[in-house]
Amino acid sequence: MNGVSHIIGGITAAAVLGIHSPAPLAIVVVASLLPDIDRPNSLLGRFIPLLPSILEKVPGKRTVTHSLLLGAGLWFILHAMSPSWAVAFAVGYGSHLLLDLFTGYVALLWPIPIKFGVPLFGIPPIAIEVAAIACWGAWVATGGYLLFLNMLHA
Ligand SMILES: [Zn+2]
């Protein structure tokens, strides 16, 4: 799943859960992109030198950066700084992991080498991604954007 899809997923989850302040929304966006720093060509990974290449080769894609262990560790650090930041992080990071489960296999319990996925009857991941973006577009086109406007004026 590409970075734009993960941002859309994270922002949508945030909107549904009532997160609408700029700083938490920024955290949601970064957290929704963060797991894919295990790929040098990802939206966030292309701005980080060396680390994505190392992560892609050593533990492998969709392992440590897609694990509940890393998510929980970062959540605890953020929670010590600001509980609302930790919630925003959990929404973004969690939405990423959830979406990836539908487009492949994820080592949620890394370092335990078990990968989880929800195969959708052989539907190719790109079709799921296109369908998700189309649903989001339909949601916005049918008035979903009003939710964002109401949040901005609340
Ligand atoms: Zn991912």
CSV table of N, CA and C and ligand atoms in Angstrom, one decimal:
chain,number,residue,atom,x,y,z
A,1,MET,N,0.9,-1.2,0.0
A,1,MET,CA,0.0,0.0,0.0
A,1,MET,C,0.9,1.2,0.0
A,2,ASN,N,0.6,2.2,-0.8
A,2,ASN,CA,1.4,3.4,-0.9
A,2,ASN,C,1.2,4.4,0.2
A,3,GLY,N,2.1,5.4,0.3
A,3,GLY,CA,2.0,6.3,1.4
A,3,GLY,C,0.8,7.2,1.4
A,4,VAL,N,0.3,7.6,0.2
A,4,VAL,CA,-0.9,8.4,0.2
A,4,VAL,C,-2.1,7.6,0.7
A,5,SER,N,-2.2,6.3,0.4
A,5,SER,CA,-3.3,5.5,0.9
A,5,SER,C,-3.2,5.4,2.4
A,6,HIS,N,-2.0,5.3,3.0
A,6,HIS,CA,-1.8,5.2,4.4
A,6,HIS,C,-2.2,6.5,5.1
A,7,ILE,N,-1.9,7.6,4.5
A,7,ILE,CA,-2.3,8.9,5.0
A,7,ILE,C,-3.8,9.0,5.0
A,8,ILE,N,-4.4,8.7,3.9
A,8,ILE,CA,-5.9,8.7,3.8
A,8,ILE,C,-6.5,7.8,4.9
A,9,GLY,N,-6.0,6.6,5.1
A,9,GLY,CA,-6.5,5.7,6.1
A,9,GLY,C,-6.3,6.3,7.5
A,10,GLY,N,-5.1,6.9,7.8
A,10,GLY,CA,-4.9,7.4,9.1
A,10,GLY,C,-5.8,8.6,9.4
A,11,ILE,N,-5.9,9.5,8.4
A,11,ILE,CA,-6.8,10.7,8.6
A,11,ILE,C,-8.2,10.3,8.8
A,12,THR,N,-8.7,9.3,8.0
A,12,THR,CA,-10.0,8.9,8.1
A,12,THR,C,-10.3,8.3,9.5
A,13,ALA,N,-9.4,7.5,9.9
A,13,ALA,CA,-9.5,6.9,11.3
A,13,ALA,C,-9.5,8.0,12.3
A,14,ALA,N,-8.7,9.0,12.1
A,14,ALA,CA,-8.6,10.1,13.1
A,14,ALA,C,-10.0,10.8,13.1
A,15,ALA,N,-10.5,11.1,11.9
A,15,ALA,CA,-11.8,11.8,11.8
A,15,ALA,C,-12.9,11.0,12.5
A,16,VAL,N,-12.9,9.7,12.2
A,16,VAL,CA,-14.0,8.9,12.9
A,16,VAL,C,-13.8,8.9,14.4
A,17,LEU,N,-12.6,8.9,14.9
A,17,LEU,CA,-12.4,8.9,16.3
A,17,LEU,C,-12.3,10.2,17.0
A,18,GLY,N,-12.6,11.3,16.2
A,18,GLY,CA,-12.7,12.6,16.8
A,18,GLY,C,-11.4,13.3,17.0
A,19,ILE,N,-10.3,12.9,16.3
A,19,ILE,CA,-9.1,13.6,16.4
A,19,ILE,C,-9.1,14.7,15.4
A,20,HIS,N,-9.0,16.0,15.8
A,20,HIS,CA,-9.1,17.1,14.8
A,20,HIS,C,-8.2,18.2,15.0
A,21,SER,N,-7.4,18.2,16.0
A,21,SER,CA,-6.4,19.3,16.3
A,21,SER,C,-5.2,19.1,15.3
A,22,PRO,N,-4.6,20.2,14.9
A,22,PRO,CA,-3.5,20.2,14.0
A,22,PRO,C,-2.3,19.3,14.4
A,23,ALA,N,-1.9,19.5,15.7
A,23,ALA,CA,-0.7,18.7,16.1
A,23,ALA,C,-1.0,17.2,16.2
A,24,PRO,N,-2.1,16.8,16.8
A,24,PRO,CA,-2.4,15.3,16.7
A,24,PRO,C,-2.6,14.8,15.3
A,25,LEU,N,-3.2,15.6,14.4
A,25,LEU,CA,-3.4,15.2,13.1
A,25,LEU,C,-2.0,15.0,12.4
A,26,ALA,N,-1.1,15.9,12.6
A,26,ALA,CA,0.3,15.8,12.1
A,26,ALA,C,0.9,14.5,12.6
A,27,ILE,N,0.7,14.2,13.8
A,27,ILE,CA,1.3,12.9,14.4
A,27,ILE,C,0.6,11.7,13.7
A,28,VAL,N,-0.7,11.8,13.5
A,28,VAL,CA,-1.4,10.7,12.8
A,28,VAL,C,-0.7,10.4,11.5
A,29,VAL,N,-0.5,11.5,10.7
A,29,VAL,CA,0.1,11.4,9.4
A,29,VAL,C,1.4,10.8,9.4
A,30,VAL,N,2.3,11.3,10.3
A,30,VAL,CA,3.7,10.7,10.4
A,30,VAL,C,3.6,9.2,10.8
A,31,ALA,N,2.8,9.0,11.8
A,31,ALA,CA,2.6,7.6,12.4
A,31,ALA,C,2.1,6.6,11.3
A,32,SER,N,1.2,7.2,10.4
A,32,SER,CA,0.6,6.3,9.4
A,32,SER,C,1.7,6.0,8.3
A,33,LEU,N,2.7,6.8,8.2
A,33,LEU,CA,3.8,6.5,7.2
A,33,LEU,C,5.0,5.8,7.9
A,34,LEU,N,5.1,5.9,9.2
A,34,LEU,CA,6.4,5.5,9.8
A,34,LEU,C,6.7,4.0,9.6
A,35,PRO,N,5.8,3.1,9.7
A,35,PRO,CA,6.2,1.6,9.5
A,35,PRO,C,6.9,1.4,8.2
A,36,ASP,N,6.6,2.1,7.1
A,36,ASP,CA,7.2,1.9,5.8
A,36,ASP,C,8.6,2.5,5.7
A,37,ILE,N,9.2,2.9,6.8
A,37,ILE,CA,10.6,3.4,6.6
A,37,ILE,C,11.5,2.1,6.4
A,38,ASP,N,10.9,1.0,6.4
A,38,ASP,CA,11.7,-0.2,6.0
A,38,ASP,C,11.8,-0.4,4.5
A,39,ARG,N,11.5,0.6,3.8
A,39,ARG,CA,11.7,0.6,2.3
A,39,ARG,C,12.2,2.0,1.9
A,40,PRO,N,13.4,2.0,1.2
A,40,PRO,CA,14.0,3.3,0.8
A,40,PRO,C,13.1,4.1,-0.2
A,41,ASN,N,12.2,3.5,-0.9
A,41,ASN,CA,11.4,4.3,-1.8
A,41,ASN,C,10.0,4.6,-1.3
A,42,SER,N,9.8,4.4,0.0
A,42,SER,CA,8.5,4.8,0.6
A,42,SER,C,8.5,6.3,0.8
A,43,LEU,N,7.3,6.8,1.0
A,43,LEU,CA,7.1,8.3,1.1
A,43,LEU,C,8.0,8.9,2.2
A,44,LEU,N,8.1,8.3,3.4
A,44,LEU,CA,8.9,8.8,4.4
A,44,LEU,C,10.4,8.3,4.3
A,45,GLY,N,10.5,7.1,3.9
A,45,GLY,CA,11.8,6.4,3.8
A,45,GLY,C,12.8,7.1,2.8
A,46,ARG,N,12.2,7.8,1.8
A,46,ARG,CA,13.1,8.4,0.8
A,46,ARG,C,13.8,9.7,1.4
A,47,PHE,N,13.3,10.2,2.5
A,47,PHE,CA,13.9,11.3,3.1
A,47,PHE,C,14.9,11.0,4.3
A,48,ILE,N,15.0,9.7,4.5
A,48,ILE,CA,15.9,9.2,5.6
A,48,ILE,C,17.0,8.5,5.0
A,49,PRO,N,18.3,9.0,5.3
A,49,PRO,CA,19.4,8.3,4.7
A,49,PRO,C,19.7,7.0,5.4
A,50,LEU,N,20.1,6.0,4.6
A,50,LEU,CA,20.7,4.7,5.0
A,50,LEU,C,19.8,3.8,5.8
A,51,LEU,N,19.1,4.3,6.8
A,51,LEU,CA,18.3,3.4,7.7
A,51,LEU,C,17.3,2.5,6.9
A,52,PRO,N,16.5,3.1,6.0
A,52,PRO,CA,15.5,2.2,5.3
A,52,PRO,C,16.2,1.1,4.5
A,53,SER,N,17.4,1.3,3.9
A,53,SER,CA,18.1,0.2,3.2
A,53,SER,C,18.5,-0.9,4.2
A,54,ILE,N,19.0,-0.4,5.4
A,54,ILE,CA,19.4,-1.4,6.4
A,54,ILE,C,18.2,-2.2,6.9
A,55,LEU,N,17.1,-1.5,7.2
A,55,LEU,CA,15.9,-2.2,7.7
A,55,LEU,C,15.3,-3.2,6.7
A,56,GLU,N,15.4,-2.8,5.4
A,56,GLU,CA,14.9,-3.6,4.3
A,56,GLU,C,15.7,-4.9,4.2
A,57,LYS,N,17.0,-4.8,4.4
A,57,LYS,CA,17.9,-6.0,4.2
A,57,LYS,C,18.0,-6.9,5.5
A,58,VAL,N,18.1,-6.2,6.7
A,58,VAL,CA,18.5,-7.0,7.8
A,58,VAL,C,17.2,-7.7,8.5
A,59,PRO,N,16.3,-6.9,9.1
A,59,PRO,CA,15.1,-7.7,9.6
A,59,PRO,C,14.2,-8.0,8.5
A,60,GLY,N,14.1,-7.2,7.4
A,60,GLY,CA,13.2,-7.4,6.3
A,60,GLY,C,12.0,-6.5,6.3
A,61,LYS,N,11.3,-6.5,5.2
A,61,LYS,CA,10.1,-5.6,5.1
A,61,LYS,C,9.0,-6.2,5.9
A,62,ARG,N,8.2,-5.2,6.5
A,62,ARG,CA,7.1,-5.5,7.3
A,62,ARG,C,7.4,-6.4,8.5
A,63,THR,N,8.6,-6.1,9.1
A,63,THR,CA,8.9,-6.9,10.3
A,63,THR,C,9.0,-5.9,11.5
A,64,VAL,N,10.2,-5.5,11.9
A,64,VAL,CA,10.3,-4.6,13.1
A,64,VAL,C,9.5,-3.4,13.1
A,65,THR,N,9.5,-2.7,11.9
A,65,THR,CA,8.8,-1.4,11.8
A,65,THR,C,7.3,-1.6,11.8
A,66,HIS,N,6.8,-2.8,11.6
A,66,HIS,CA,5.4,-3.1,11.6
A,66,HIS,C,5.0,-4.0,12.8
A,67,SER,N,5.8,-3.9,13.8
A,67,SER,CA,5.5,-4.8,15.0
A,67,SER,C,4.8,-4.0,16.1
A,68,LEU,N,4.0,-4.8,16.8
A,68,LEU,CA,3.4,-4.3,18.0
A,68,LEU,C,4.4,-3.9,19.1
A,69,LEU,N,5.5,-4.5,19.1
A,69,LEU,CA,6.6,-4.2,20.0
A,69,LEU,C,7.1,-2.8,19.8
A,70,LEU,N,7.4,-2.4,18.5
A,70,LEU,CA,7.9,-1.1,18.3
A,70,LEU,C,6.8,-0.1,18.5
A,71,GLY,N,5.6,-0.4,18.1
A,71,GLY,CA,4.5,0.5,18.3
A,71,GLY,C,4.2,0.8,19.7
A,72,ALA,N,4.3,-0.3,20.6
A,72,ALA,CA,4.1,-0.1,22.0
A,72,ALA,C,5.2,0.8,22.6
A,73,GLY,N,6.5,0.5,22.2
A,73,GLY,CA,7.6,1.3,22.7
A,73,GLY,C,7.5,2.7,22.4
A,74,LEU,N,7.2,3.0,21.1
A,74,LEU,CA,7.0,4.4,20.7
A,74,LEU,C,5.8,5.1,21.4
A,75,TRP,N,4.7,4.3,21.6
A,75,TRP,CA,3.6,4.8,22.3
A,75,TRP,C,3.9,5.2,23.8
A,76,PHE,N,4.7,4.3,24.4
A,76,PHE,CA,5.1,4.7,25.8
A,76,PHE,C,5.9,5.9,25.9
A,77,ILE,N,6.8,6.1,24.9
A,77,ILE,CA,7.7,7.3,24.9
A,77,ILE,C,6.8,8.5,24.7
A,78,LEU,N,5.9,8.5,23.7
A,78,LEU,CA,5.0,9.6,23.4
A,78,LEU,C,4.1,9.9,24.6
A,79,HIS,N,3.6,8.8,25.2
A,79,HIS,CA,2.6,8.9,26.3
A,79,HIS,C,3.3,9.7,27.5
A,80,ALA,N,4.6,9.5,27.7
A,80,ALA,CA,5.3,10.2,28.7
A,80,ALA,C,5.4,11.7,28.4
A,81,MET,N,5.4,12.0,27.1
A,81,MET,CA,5.5,13.4,26.7
A,81,MET,C,4.1,14.1,26.6
A,82,SER,N,3.1,13.4,26.1
A,82,SER,CA,1.8,13.9,26.0
A,82,SER,C,0.8,12.7,25.7
A,83,PRO,N,-0.1,12.5,26.6
A,83,PRO,CA,-1.1,11.4,26.3
A,83,PRO,C,-1.9,11.5,25.0
A,84,SER,N,-2.2,12.8,24.6
A,84,SER,CA,-3.0,13.0,23.4
A,84,SER,C,-2.1,12.6,22.1
A,85,TRP,N,-0.8,12.9,22.2
A,85,TRP,CA,0.1,12.5,21.1
A,85,TRP,C,0.2,11.0,21.0
A,86,ALA,N,0.2,10.3,22.2
A,86,ALA,CA,0.2,8.9,22.1
A,86,ALA,C,-1.0,8.3,21.5
A,87,VAL,N,-2.2,8.9,21.8
A,87,VAL,CA,-3.4,8.4,21.1
A,87,VAL,C,-3.3,8.6,19.6
A,88,ALA,N,-2.9,9.8,19.2
A,88,ALA,CA,-2.8,10.1,17.8
A,88,ALA,C,-1.8,9.1,17.1
A,89,PHE,N,-0.7,8.9,17.8
A,89,PHE,CA,0.3,7.9,17.2
A,89,PHE,C,-0.3,6.5,17.1
A,90,ALA,N,-1.1,6.1,18.1
A,90,ALA,CA,-1.7,4.8,18.0
A,90,ALA,C,-2.7,4.7,16.9
A,91,VAL,N,-3.4,5.7,16.6
A,91,VAL,CA,-4.4,5.8,15.5
A,91,VAL,C,-3.6,5.6,14.2
A,92,GLY,N,-2.6,6.4,14.0
A,92,GLY,CA,-1.9,6.4,12.7
A,92,GLY,C,-1.1,5.1,12.5
A,93,TYR,N,-0.4,4.7,13.5
A,93,TYR,CA,0.4,3.4,13.4
A,93,TYR,C,-0.6,2.2,13.3
A,94,GLY,N,-1.6,2.2,14.1
A,94,GLY,CA,-2.6,1.1,14.0
A,94,GLY,C,-3.3,1.0,12.7
A,95,SER,N,-3.6,2.2,12.1
A,95,SER,CA,-4.3,2.2,10.8
A,95,SER,C,-3.4,1.6,9.8
A,96,HIS,N,-2.1,1.9,9.9
A,96,HIS,CA,-1.1,1.4,8.9
A,96,HIS,C,-1.1,-0.1,9.0
A,97,LEU,N,-0.9,-0.6,10.2
A,97,LEU,CA,-0.8,-2.1,10.4
A,97,LEU,C,-2.1,-2.8,9.9
A,98,LEU,N,-3.3,-2.2,10.2
A,98,LEU,CA,-4.5,-2.8,9.8
A,98,LEU,C,-4.6,-2.8,8.3
A,99,LEU,N,-4.3,-1.7,7.6
A,99,LEU,CA,-4.4,-1.7,6.2
A,99,LEU,C,-3.4,-2.7,5.5
A,100,ASP,N,-2.2,-2.8,6.1
A,100,ASP,CA,-1.2,-3.7,5.5
A,100,ASP,C,-1.7,-5.2,5.7
A,101,LEU,N,-2.5,-5.5,6.7
A,101,LEU,CA,-3.0,-6.8,6.8
A,101,LEU,C,-3.8,-7.3,5.7
A,102,PHE,N,-4.4,-6.3,5.0
A,102,PHE,CA,-5.3,-6.6,3.9
A,102,PHE,C,-4.6,-6.7,2.5
A,103,THR,N,-3.3,-6.2,2.5
A,103,THR,CA,-2.6,-6.2,1.3
A,103,THR,C,-1.3,-7.0,1.3
A,104,GLY,N,-1.2,-7.8,2.4
A,104,GLY,CA,0.0,-8.7,2.5
A,104,GLY,C,0.1,-9.3,3.8
A,105,TYR,N,1.4,-9.6,4.2
A,105,TYR,CA,1.6,-10.3,5.5
A,105,TYR,C,2.5,-9.4,6.3
A,106,VAL,N,2.2,-9.3,7.6
A,106,VAL,CA,2.9,-8.4,8.5
A,106,VAL,C,3.3,-9.2,9.8
A,107,ALA,N,4.6,-9.0,10.2
A,107,ALA,CA,5.1,-9.7,11.4
A,107,ALA,C,4.8,-8.9,12.6
A,108,LEU,N,3.5,-8.9,13.0
A,108,LEU,CA,3.0,-8.1,14.1
A,108,LEU,C,3.7,-8.5,15.4
A,109,LEU,N,4.1,-9.7,15.6
A,109,LEU,CA,4.7,-10.1,16.8
A,109,LEU,C,6.2,-10.2,16.7
A,110,TRP,N,6.8,-9.5,15.7
A,110,TRP,CA,8.3,-9.5,15.6
A,110,TRP,C,8.9,-9.3,17.0
A,111,PRO,N,9.9,-10.0,17.4
A,111,PRO,CA,10.8,-10.8,16.7
A,111,PRO,C,10.3,-12.3,16.5
A,112,ILE,N,9.2,-12.6,16.9
A,112,ILE,CA,8.6,-14.0,16.7
A,112,ILE,C,8.3,-14.0,15.2
A,113,PRO,N,8.9,-15.0,14.4
A,113,PRO,CA,8.8,-15.0,13.0
A,113,PRO,C,7.5,-15.5,12.4
A,114,ILE,N,6.4,-14.9,12.9
A,114,ILE,CA,5.0,-15.3,12.4
A,114,ILE,C,4.5,-14.1,11.7
A,115,LYS,N,4.0,-14.3,10.4
A,115,LYS,CA,3.4,-13.2,9.7
A,115,LYS,C,1.9,-13.4,9.6
A,116,PHE,N,1.2,-12.3,9.8
A,116,PHE,CA,-0.3,-12.3,9.7
A,116,PHE,C,-0.8,-11.5,8.5
A,117,GLY,N,-1.9,-12.0,8.0
A,117,GLY,CA,-2.5,-11.3,6.8
A,117,GLY,C,-3.9,-11.7,6.7
A,118,VAL,N,-4.7,-10.9,6.0
A,118,VAL,CA,-6.1,-11.2,5.7
A,118,VAL,C,-6.3,-11.3,4.2
A,119,PRO,N,-6.0,-12.5,3.6
A,119,PRO,CA,-6.1,-12.6,2.2
A,119,PRO,C,-7.6,-12.5,1.8
A,120,LEU,N,-7.9,-11.6,0.8
A,120,LEU,CA,-9.2,-11.4,0.4
A,120,LEU,C,-9.5,-12.1,-0.9
A,121,PHE,N,-9.6,-13.4,-0.8
A,121,PHE,CA,-10.0,-14.3,-1.9
A,121,PHE,C,-9.2,-14.1,-3.1
A,122,GLY,N,-7.9,-13.8,-3.0
A,122,GLY,CA,-7.1,-13.7,-4.2
A,122,GLY,C,-7.2,-12.3,-4.9
A,123,ILE,N,-7.9,-11.4,-4.3
A,123,ILE,CA,-8.0,-10.0,-4.9
A,123,ILE,C,-6.6,-9.4,-4.8
A,124,PRO,N,-6.0,-8.9,-5.9
A,124,PRO,CA,-4.7,-8.3,-5.8
A,124,PRO,C,-4.7,-7.1,-4.9
A,125,PRO,N,-3.6,-6.8,-4.2
A,125,PRO,CA,-3.5,-5.7,-3.3
A,125,PRO,C,-3.8,-4.3,-4.0
A,126,ILE,N,-3.3,-4.2,-5.2
A,126,ILE,CA,-3.6,-2.9,-5.9
A,126,ILE,C,-5.1,-2.7,-6.1
A,127,ALA,N,-5.9,-3.7,-6.3
A,127,ALA,CA,-7.3,-3.6,-6.4
A,127,ALA,C,-7.9,-3.1,-5.1
A,128,ILE,N,-7.4,-3.6,-4.0
A,128,ILE,CA,-7.9,-3.2,-2.6
A,128,ILE,C,-7.5,-1.8,-2.4
A,129,GLU,N,-6.3,-1.4,-2.8
A,129,GLU,CA,-5.9,0.0,-2.6
A,129,GLU,C,-6.8,1.0,-3.4
A,130,VAL,N,-7.0,0.6,-4.7
A,130,VAL,CA,-7.8,1.5,-5.5
A,130,VAL,C,-9.3,1.5,-5.0
A,131,ALA,N,-9.8,0.4,-4.5
A,131,ALA,CA,-11.1,0.4,-3.9
A,131,ALA,C,-11.2,1.3,-2.7
A,132,ALA,N,-10.2,1.2,-1.9
A,132,ALA,CA,-10.2,2.0,-0.6
A,132,ALA,C,-10.1,3.5,-1.0
A,133,ILE,N,-9.3,3.9,-1.9
A,133,ILE,CA,-9.2,5.3,-2.3
A,133,ILE,C,-10.5,5.7,-3.0
A,134,ALA,N,-11.2,4.9,-3.8
A,134,ALA,CA,-12.5,5.2,-4.4
A,134,ALA,C,-13.5,5.4,-3.3
A,135,CYS,N,-13.5,4.5,-2.3
A,135,CYS,CA,-14.5,4.7,-1.2
A,135,CYS,C,-14.3,6.0,-0.5
A,136,TRP,N,-13.0,6.3,-0.2
A,136,TRP,CA,-12.7,7.5,0.5
A,136,TRP,C,-13.2,8.7,-0.4
A,137,GLY,N,-12.9,8.6,-1.7
A,137,GLY,CA,-13.4,9.7,-2.6
A,137,GLY,C,-14.9,9.8,-2.6
A,138,ALA,N,-15.6,8.7,-2.6
A,138,ALA,CA,-17.0,8.8,-2.5
A,138,ALA,C,-17.5,9.3,-1.2
A,139,TRP,N,-16.9,9.0,-0.2
A,139,TRP,CA,-17.2,9.5,1.2
A,139,TRP,C,-17.1,11.0,1.2
A,140,VAL,N,-16.0,11.5,0.7
A,140,VAL,CA,-15.8,13.0,0.6
A,140,VAL,C,-16.8,13.6,-0.3
A,141,ALA,N,-17.0,13.0,-1.5
A,141,ALA,CA,-17.9,13.6,-2.5
A,141,ALA,C,-19.3,13.6,-2.0
A,142,THR,N,-19.7,12.7,-1.1
A,142,THR,CA,-21.1,12.7,-0.6
A,142,THR,C,-21.3,13.5,0.7
A,143,GLY,N,-20.3,14.3,1.0
A,143,GLY,CA,-20.5,15.2,2.1
A,143,GLY,C,-19.6,14.9,3.3
A,144,GLY,N,-18.7,13.9,3.2
A,144,GLY,CA,-17.8,13.6,4.3
A,144,GLY,C,-16.9,14.7,4.6
A,145,TYR,N,-16.6,15.5,3.6
A,145,TYR,CA,-15.7,16.7,3.8
A,145,TYR,C,-16.3,17.6,4.8
A,146,LEU,N,-17.6,17.6,5.0
A,146,LEU,CA,-18.2,18.5,6.0
A,146,LEU,C,-17.8,18.1,7.4
A,147,LEU,N,-17.5,16.8,7.6
A,147,LEU,CA,-17.0,16.4,8.9
A,147,LEU,C,-15.7,17.1,9.2
A,148,PHE,N,-14.8,17.2,8.2
A,148,PHE,CA,-13.6,17.9,8.4
A,148,PHE,C,-13.8,19.4,8.6
A,149,LEU,N,-14.7,20.0,7.9
A,149,LEU,CA,-14.9,21.4,8.1
A,149,LEU,C,-15.5,21.7,9.5
A,150,ASN,N,-16.4,20.8,9.9
A,150,ASN,CA,-17.0,21.0,11.2
A,150,ASN,C,-15.9,20.8,12.3
A,151,MET,N,-15.0,19.9,12.1
A,151,MET,CA,-13.9,19.7,13.0
A,151,MET,C,-13.0,20.9,13.1
A,152,LEU,N,-12.8,21.6,12.0
A,152,LEU,CA,-11.9,22.7,12.0
A,152,LEU,C,-12.6,23.9,12.7
A,153,HIS,N,-13.9,24.0,12.6
A,153,HIS,CA,-14.6,25.1,13.3
A,153,HIS,C,-15.1,24.8,14.7
A,154,ALA,N,-14.8,23.6,15.1
A,154,ALA,CA,-15.3,23.2,16.5
A,154,ALA,C,-14.5,23.9,17.6
B,1,ZN,ZN,3.6,-1.0,5.7
